[in-house]
XYZ file of C-alpha atoms in Angstrom:
346
model
C -29.901 107.415 -83.221
C -26.650 105.762 -84.257
C -24.050 107.333 -86.525
C -25.090 104.948 -89.286
C -28.726 106.009 -89.026
C -27.724 109.690 -89.046
C -25.716 109.092 -92.195
C -28.689 107.292 -93.774
C -30.990 110.229 -92.928
C -28.578 112.722 -94.508
C -28.188 110.519 -97.584
C -31.977 110.263 -97.892
C -32.282 114.073 -97.779
C -29.534 114.422 -100.386
C -31.044 111.755 -102.624
C -34.508 113.307 -102.337
C -33.102 116.749 -103.202
C -31.243 115.421 -106.243
C -34.344 113.583 -107.494
C -36.501 116.698 -107.094
C -34.022 118.900 -108.936
C -33.687 116.270 -111.677
C -37.476 116.224 -112.115
C -37.667 120.028 -112.175
C -34.710 120.323 -114.590
C -36.260 117.778 -116.954
C -39.579 119.627 -116.762
C -37.917 122.980 -117.500
C -36.039 121.551 -120.503
C -39.233 119.966 -121.827
C -41.216 123.195 -121.449
C -38.429 125.268 -123.041
C -38.231 122.981 -126.097
C -42.016 122.808 -126.373
C -42.707 126.519 -125.852
C -39.408 128.036 -126.996
C -40.993 130.723 -129.198
C -43.394 131.825 -126.473
C -40.645 131.916 -123.866
C -38.371 134.011 -126.099
C -41.256 136.375 -126.820
C -41.982 136.593 -123.088
C -38.296 137.351 -122.422
C -38.578 140.256 -124.865
C -41.582 141.590 -122.966
C -39.728 141.303 -119.672
C -36.822 143.369 -121.043
C -39.231 146.186 -121.930
C -41.032 146.316 -118.594
C -40.598 149.576 -116.627
C -37.986 149.439 -113.870
C -40.611 150.553 -111.356
C -42.611 147.373 -112.082
C -39.643 145.211 -111.122
C -39.036 147.257 -107.975
C -42.682 146.948 -106.869
C -42.603 143.181 -107.449
C -39.323 142.909 -105.532
C -40.819 144.907 -102.646
C -43.848 142.576 -102.600
C -41.574 139.510 -102.563
C -39.544 140.833 -99.626
C -42.718 142.051 -97.854
C -43.894 138.426 -97.862
C -40.797 137.498 -95.824
C -41.295 140.527 -93.558
C -44.873 139.480 -92.704
C -43.646 135.921 -92.190
C -40.961 137.272 -89.855
C -43.647 139.102 -87.867
C -45.582 135.835 -87.452
C -42.431 134.023 -86.285
C -41.732 136.813 -83.792
C -45.250 136.712 -82.312
C -45.296 132.937 -81.749
C -41.702 132.686 -80.471
C -42.476 133.563 -76.847
C -40.772 131.136 -74.454
C -39.882 131.592 -70.786
C -40.913 135.237 -70.903
C -38.697 136.180 -73.877
C -39.412 136.625 -77.539
C -37.260 136.867 -80.665
C -36.579 140.346 -82.039
C -38.019 141.180 -85.456
C -34.526 141.212 -86.994
C -33.969 137.616 -85.822
C -37.402 136.516 -87.074
C -36.982 138.233 -90.442
C -33.581 136.571 -90.753
C -35.246 133.209 -90.041
C -37.725 133.814 -92.884
C -34.912 134.595 -95.354
C -32.863 131.644 -94.053
C -35.864 129.380 -94.656
C -36.417 130.869 -98.143
C -32.817 130.065 -99.115
C -33.023 126.408 -98.103
C -36.529 126.055 -99.523
C -35.265 126.978 -102.982
C -31.900 125.190 -103.019
C -33.411 121.951 -101.663
C -36.903 122.384 -103.192
C -38.353 122.076 -99.705
C -36.492 118.905 -98.642
C -34.571 120.416 -95.699
C -36.186 123.846 -95.346
C -38.139 122.769 -92.255
C -35.031 121.362 -90.563
C -33.074 124.506 -91.473
C -35.769 126.680 -89.878
C -35.700 124.577 -86.686
C -31.896 124.820 -86.507
C -32.044 128.597 -86.936
C -34.643 129.064 -84.196
C -32.805 126.736 -81.832
C -29.510 128.544 -82.381
C -31.259 131.802 -81.457
C -31.954 130.414 -77.990
C -35.292 128.616 -78.304
C -35.580 125.032 -77.069
C -35.628 122.281 -79.664
C -39.205 121.321 -78.797
C -40.374 124.946 -79.136
C -38.485 125.380 -82.422
C -40.017 122.229 -83.913
C -43.503 123.122 -82.721
C -43.170 126.707 -83.979
C -42.268 125.521 -87.456
C -45.380 123.331 -87.592
C -47.653 126.006 -86.067
C -46.447 128.602 -88.579
C -47.100 126.180 -91.422
C -50.574 125.515 -90.020
C -51.336 129.244 -89.965
C -50.200 129.508 -93.573
C -52.502 126.634 -94.574
C -55.401 128.278 -92.726
C -54.672 131.578 -94.507
C -54.433 129.779 -97.877
C -57.819 128.164 -97.293
C -59.449 131.399 -96.094
C -58.326 133.647 -98.936
C -58.808 130.795 -101.421
C -62.450 130.482 -100.394
C -62.834 134.291 -100.437
C -61.301 134.435 -103.925
C -63.625 131.674 -105.137
C -66.662 133.538 -103.805
C -65.569 136.800 -105.480
C -65.065 135.067 -108.834
C -68.379 133.200 -108.523
C -70.237 136.469 -107.892
C -68.506 138.041 -110.914
C -69.428 135.030 -113.055
C -65.830 134.187 -114.007
C -65.943 131.852 -117.035
C -62.830 129.841 -116.090
C -64.136 129.256 -112.577
C -67.439 128.004 -113.989
C -65.686 125.687 -116.457
C -63.537 124.079 -113.758
C -65.974 124.483 -110.881
C -65.802 120.799 -109.892
C -62.000 120.898 -109.518
C -62.099 124.254 -107.721
C -64.758 122.976 -105.298
C -62.696 119.835 -104.672
C -59.542 121.876 -104.104
C -61.411 124.177 -101.743
C -62.721 121.226 -99.696
C -59.289 119.551 -99.534
C -57.630 122.836 -98.532
C -60.176 123.410 -95.744
C -59.855 119.823 -94.496
C -56.033 120.039 -94.352
C -56.234 123.352 -92.478
C -58.804 121.942 -90.023
C -56.866 118.712 -89.354
C -53.602 120.574 -88.713
C -55.361 123.008 -86.383
C -57.186 120.205 -84.547
C -53.985 118.174 -84.027
C -52.241 121.186 -82.486
C -55.261 122.366 -80.464
C -56.863 119.187 -79.133
C -54.946 116.523 -77.193
C -57.735 114.009 -77.836
C -57.635 114.580 -81.569
C -53.829 114.257 -81.526
C -54.146 110.906 -79.723
C -56.651 109.693 -82.342
C -54.270 110.669 -85.146
C -51.405 108.870 -83.379
C -53.537 105.723 -83.153
C -54.298 105.977 -86.870
C -50.598 106.413 -87.640
C -49.766 103.392 -85.481
C -52.150 101.295 -87.567
C -50.865 102.598 -90.878
C -47.175 102.239 -89.970
C -47.597 99.315 -87.576
C -44.707 97.349 -89.080
C -42.449 100.339 -89.598
C -41.568 101.335 -86.039
C -39.055 104.034 -87.045
C -41.589 105.838 -89.251
C -44.334 105.420 -86.646
C -42.191 106.809 -83.810
C -41.022 109.702 -85.976
C -44.552 110.865 -86.824
C -45.831 110.328 -83.273
C -42.951 112.386 -81.831
C -43.696 115.230 -84.262
C -47.389 115.151 -83.320
C -46.478 115.365 -79.620
C -44.242 118.405 -80.252
C -46.904 119.932 -82.488
C -49.608 119.506 -79.845
C -47.339 120.789 -77.076
C -46.527 123.931 -79.077
C -50.205 124.400 -79.858
C -51.153 124.444 -76.169
C -49.008 127.509 -75.548
C -49.767 129.195 -78.872
C -53.514 128.932 -79.470
C -54.485 130.142 -75.976
C -53.634 133.774 -76.872
C -56.521 134.559 -79.214
C -55.456 138.116 -80.013
C -52.008 136.962 -81.120
C -53.462 134.085 -83.135
C -55.912 136.310 -85.023
C -53.064 138.772 -85.670
C -50.827 135.956 -86.951
C -53.502 134.574 -89.287
C -54.156 138.082 -90.658
C -50.399 138.544 -91.186
C -50.291 135.162 -92.951
C -53.103 136.341 -95.234
C -51.131 139.513 -95.981
C -48.111 137.316 -96.807
C -50.056 135.496 -99.482
C -51.711 138.661 -100.797
C -48.253 140.152 -101.403
C -47.438 137.299 -103.763
C -50.928 137.310 -105.280
C -50.528 140.973 -106.230
C -47.391 140.401 -108.358
C -49.157 139.174 -111.564
C -51.653 142.063 -111.382
C -48.794 144.576 -111.168
C -47.150 143.033 -114.253
C -50.389 142.816 -116.274
C -51.144 146.475 -115.447
C -48.120 147.613 -117.488
C -49.770 146.547 -120.744
C -53.531 146.643 -120.176
C -56.329 147.647 -117.828
C -56.517 145.250 -114.904
C -59.285 144.537 -112.436
C -56.998 144.175 -109.412
C -59.502 142.463 -107.049
C -60.467 139.917 -109.734
C -56.853 139.274 -110.764
C -55.800 138.731 -107.146
C -58.851 136.530 -106.550
C -57.757 134.330 -109.463
C -54.285 134.043 -107.910
C -55.770 133.040 -104.550
C -57.645 130.216 -106.288
C -54.513 129.171 -108.207
C -52.429 129.078 -105.024
C -55.167 127.213 -103.163
C -55.319 124.543 -105.864
C -51.513 124.465 -106.137
C -51.257 123.856 -102.379
C -53.232 120.596 -102.621
C -51.527 119.263 -105.760
C -48.295 117.362 -105.061
C -45.111 118.381 -106.894
C -41.593 119.592 -105.925
C -42.050 123.130 -104.508
C -45.260 123.393 -106.546
C -43.258 123.446 -109.789
C -45.456 122.338 -112.675
C -48.878 122.561 -111.056
C -48.782 126.313 -110.521
C -47.462 126.888 -114.052
C -50.289 124.814 -115.505
C -52.972 126.567 -113.455
C -51.490 130.007 -114.153
C -51.574 129.420 -117.925
C -55.068 127.941 -117.661
C -56.590 130.940 -115.890
C -54.543 133.812 -117.357
C -53.367 132.547 -120.774
C -56.589 133.305 -122.621
C -56.938 136.846 -121.264
C -53.313 138.055 -121.431
C -51.632 135.838 -124.051
C -47.849 135.876 -124.049
C -47.863 138.459 -121.241
C -49.109 135.683 -118.957
C -45.898 133.744 -119.708
C -43.803 136.799 -118.814
C -45.841 137.296 -115.627
C -45.380 133.629 -114.678
C -41.599 133.785 -115.150
C -41.376 136.954 -113.056
C -43.757 135.565 -110.433
C -41.463 132.585 -109.942
C -38.420 134.852 -109.828
C -39.803 137.253 -107.215
C -41.367 134.531 -105.029
C -38.557 131.960 -105.130
C -35.254 133.248 -106.497
C -35.272 136.816 -105.095
C -35.980 135.677 -101.489
C -33.346 132.945 -101.931
C -30.741 135.512 -103.017
C -31.618 137.679 -100.009
C -31.422 134.535 -97.895
C -27.752 134.088 -98.825
C -26.994 137.073 -96.589
C -28.913 135.450 -93.711
C -27.044 132.163 -94.215
C -23.604 133.802 -94.373
C -24.173 136.105 -91.399
C -25.890 133.502 -89.254
C -23.574 130.586 -89.980
C -24.327 127.004 -89.075
C -26.447 126.107 -86.068
C -23.508 124.655 -84.137
C -25.249 124.814 -80.759
C -27.275 121.742 -81.692
C -25.820 118.656 -80.109
C -25.617 115.276 -81.785
C -28.509 113.958 -79.680
C -30.725 116.952 -80.509
C -29.973 116.654 -84.211
C -30.975 113.008 -83.991
C -34.275 114.029 -82.374
C -35.006 116.454 -85.235
C -34.275 113.899 -87.941
C -36.303 111.253 -86.151
């Protein structure tokens, strides 16, 4: 890749990040003006929450990163060596920082740079990032389906009212998880997807080559990862625990003011996160808020607004703040050469 193309790639990332933040900022201003009274009332509720509630939520937010670090550690084996948990946990926090500040634009690249600077090859680092994301999508689909079943058995009114959308979201979530798994597991399936991409982007060679190269790395990483069934099952279970940590946060907050059915409350959050994962928006901002208010607003009133604000804080801002330490102590991934950086951005 030439210097000009590298500069264009960086400018595209910057432009995309600015656009996303502009959209989110406009959305936040609109919501604040529209729901100012509710937000101020929710802020009052937050101020009166017990300190222990905040500490539990903070612990759940950091536990998410700890479980994610464990997954990264387990799938990092290369040439007989594996990352230590401290390195993997640092990678999770590093990723959380860039995910928030860029709203997901460069978080994947940042994760690859971190892993590569810790001694893993570029191909392994790229493949690991995609495999980990695949495991998270599988976990999202699994606990989303489980949550839907639990709510259906309990006869949840909101689930019944929006059953068509929930069923559609469940199908889309399962399809995405299956396709990502199949691409990484089966060489034949990966070749079929590459042929499809070649047809779709036939006239755009740069885009076509970029996606095909990522699929090759993805499939290569999958060959060495999926063969260890015990590790894979462990990683998927850890990914489920990741999501359950976040899903428990609203229940903890609601419990301070009323009796809460924890399994049902967490089941609702699994459905919300499943639907949010298949609705496109910057870092899920907007879709999750809408779904959260839809499912919890009627039962918990203004407390649901307070819970939503705190949920966003403990799942996005708190890990980002912890990630600052990882960024400052780790520094920039200077071991990446110009050619390797070009390969990542291609």
